[in-house]
C-alpha positions as a Python dict, from the first residue, in 0.01 Angstrom:
ca = {
    (1, 'M'): (0, 0, 0),
    (2, 'E'): (140, 336, -102),
    (3, 'T'): (88, 653, 104),
    (4, 'H'): (83, 992, -62),
    (5, 'L'): (135, 1304, 143),
    (6, 'K'): (-85, 1598, 59),
    (7, 'P'): (29, 1960, 93),
    (8, 'F'): (-125, 2161, 376),
    (9, 'S'): (-466, 2302, 295),
    (10, 'A'): (-787, 2360, 486),
    (11, 'E'): (-928, 2034, 344),
    (12, 'N'): (-635, 1836, 487),
    (13, 'V'): (-682, 1954, 845),
    (14, 'P'): (-865, 1671, 1022),
    (15, 'L'): (-990, 1875, 1314),
    (16, 'K'): (-1261, 2130, 1366),
    (17, 'L'): (-1109, 2475, 1396),
    (18, 'P'): (-1250, 2699, 1669),
    (19, 'D'): (-1483, 2972, 1552),
    (20, 'L'): (-1484, 3334, 1673),
    (21, 'E'): (-1710, 3256, 1969),
    (22, 'E'): (-1487, 2972, 2086),
    (23, 'F'): (-1188, 3207, 2080),
    (24, 'Y'): (-1386, 3451, 2294),
    (25, 'V'): (-1459, 3172, 2544),
    (26, 'L'): (-1088, 3081, 2558),
    (27, 'A'): (-1001, 3446, 2621),
    (28, 'Q'): (-1259, 3471, 2899),
    (29, 'K'): (-1110, 3161, 3063),
    (30, 'T'): (-777, 3343, 3087),
    (31, 'I'): (-938, 3645, 3253),
    (32, 'H'): (-1129, 3422, 3496),
    (33, 'S'): (-805, 3241, 3585),
    (34, 'L'): (-631, 3562, 3696),
    (35, 'P'): (-569, 3616, 4068),
    (36, 'H'): (-843, 3830, 4223),
    (37, 'K'): (-619, 4137, 4270),
    (38, 'F'): (-558, 4145, 3892),
    (39, 'K'): (-902, 4027, 3782),
    (40, 'K'): (-1075, 4322, 3949),
    (41, 'L'): (-863, 4558, 3735),
    (42, 'T'): (-987, 4397, 3413),
    (43, 'N'): (-1353, 4495, 3457),
    (44, 'T'): (-1318, 4769, 3192),
    (45, 'L'): (-1147, 4534, 2947),
    (46, 'F'): (-1337, 4420, 2637),
    (47, 'I'): (-1236, 4130, 2416),
    (48, 'H'): (-1294, 4150, 2043),
    (49, 'V'): (-1217, 3851, 1822),
    (50, 'Q'): (-1171, 3901, 1448),
    (51, 'N'): (-1045, 3672, 1174),
    (52, 'F'): (-768, 3919, 1080),
    (53, 'P'): (-644, 4265, 1180),
    (54, 'N'): (-780, 4541, 957),
    (55, 'F'): (-559, 4727, 709),
    (56, 'T'): (-546, 5041, 925),
    (57, 'T'): (-408, 4846, 1220),
    (58, 'L'): (-148, 4675, 1001),
    (59, 'A'): (-41, 5010, 853),
    (60, 'Q'): (-16, 5179, 1195),
    (61, 'L'): (207, 4897, 1318),
    (62, 'K'): (404, 4892, 991),
    (63, 'L'): (320, 4526, 928),
    (64, 'N'): (291, 4390, 576),
    (65, 'D'): (158, 4043, 650),
    (66, 'K'): (-185, 3997, 809),
    (67, 'Y'): (-55, 3680, 976),
    (68, 'D'): (212, 3871, 1173),
    (69, 'L'): (-24, 3998, 1443),
    (70, 'L'): (-182, 3754, 1691),
    (71, 'G'): (-332, 4004, 1935),
    (72, 'L'): (-337, 4371, 2023),
    (73, 'Y'): (-418, 4583, 2327),
    (74, 'N'): (-581, 4917, 2250),
    (75, 'G'): (-659, 5143, 2544),
    (76, 'I'): (-523, 5342, 2833),
    (77, 'P'): (-309, 5128, 3068),
    (78, 'V'): (-421, 5102, 3430),
    (79, 'P'): (-141, 5327, 3569),
    (80, 'L'): (-251, 5612, 3340),
    (81, 'R'): (-624, 5579, 3410),
    (82, 'L'): (-607, 5786, 3727),
    (83, 'T'): (-763, 6094, 3571),
    (84, 'E'): (-1134, 6119, 3498),
    (85, 'S'): (-1078, 6193, 3127),
    (86, 'Y'): (-899, 5861, 3076),
    (87, 'S'): (-1122, 5652, 3300),
    (88, 'K'): (-1402, 5627, 3042),
    (89, 'A'): (-1188, 5534, 2742),
    (90, 'P'): (-1251, 5176, 2624),
    (91, 'N'): (-985, 4912, 2675),
    (92, 'I'): (-994, 4640, 2413),
    (93, 'I'): (-791, 4327, 2354),
    (94, 'Y'): (-815, 4213, 1994),
    (95, 'L'): (-748, 3849, 1913),
    (96, 'Y'): (-692, 3751, 1552),
    (97, 'R'): (-830, 3403, 1490),
    (98, 'C'): (-667, 3305, 1160),
    (99, 'P'): (-313, 3416, 1252),
    (100, 'L'): (-348, 3237, 1587),
    (101, 'I'): (-458, 2914, 1419),
    (102, 'F'): (-179, 2942, 1161),
    (103, 'Y'): (86, 3011, 1429),
    (104, 'A'): (-36, 2727, 1652),
    (105, 'Y'): (-34, 2482, 1362),
    (106, 'N'): (314, 2583, 1240),
    (107, 'N'): (461, 2572, 1591),
    (108, 'Q'): (286, 2254, 1703),
    (109, 'Q'): (121, 2442, 1987),
    (110, 'S'): (-234, 2402, 2110),
    (111, 'I'): (-468, 2686, 2024),
    (112, 'Q'): (-583, 2700, 2387),
    (113, 'D'): (-228, 2747, 2516),
    (114, 'L'): (-148, 3007, 2252),
    (115, 'V'): (-464, 3210, 2320),
    (116, 'H'): (-381, 3201, 2692),
    (117, 'K'): (-24, 3321, 2627),
    (118, 'V'): (-139, 3603, 2394),
    (119, 'M'): (-408, 3710, 2642),
    (120, 'I'): (-155, 3725, 2928),
    (121, 'H'): (74, 3931, 2703),
    (122, 'E'): (-203, 4178, 2611),
    (123, 'I'): (-329, 4197, 2971),
    (124, 'G'): (30, 4288, 3060),
    (125, 'H'): (-2, 4590, 2829),
    (126, 'H'): (-330, 4674, 3004),
    (127, 'F'): (-134, 4688, 3330),
    (128, 'G'): (123, 4921, 3174),
    (129, 'Y'): (404, 4685, 3076),
    (130, 'K'): (596, 4770, 2761),
    (131, 'E'): (696, 4520, 2493),
    (132, 'F'): (1052, 4491, 2630),
    (133, 'D'): (926, 4412, 2981),
    (134, 'L'): (686, 4148, 2851),
    (135, 'S'): (953, 3991, 2629),
    (136, 'W'): (1188, 3967, 2926),
    (137, 'V'): (920, 3804, 3142),
    (138, 'E'): (829, 3557, 2865),
    (139, 'N'): (1194, 3467, 2796),
    (140, 'N'): (1304, 3437, 3157),
    (141, 'L'): (1002, 3318, 3349),
    (142, 'S'): (817, 3087, 3113),
}
């Protein structure tokens, strides 16, 4: 019996890929798993799941490939929300479903674990951590 390998395509993936709602549920699980002292500071945080980042977002971040962005925090970090004018601004974490699926598949990582890691990263931005700080934490403490 001869076996022929097929190139990667959506038809060759034998599993059901999570839809937008399932990504939202995974993101909510991360928020619910936070220690209480952090969880109470996420009550103004919204989660928005999209298949891909929009062109404006990609242009602002100087990204050419729509698969290069897994998630994004957009808002005023907690340390800066002390003034009344900032306290009403929305805080949103965007998760990008297709890039997350693609990254997980190519890195042999579970989608659940990757969504959790991206959520923790974006929540870190919500708490005021910069990219360098988060990279250091991820490289040295994970």
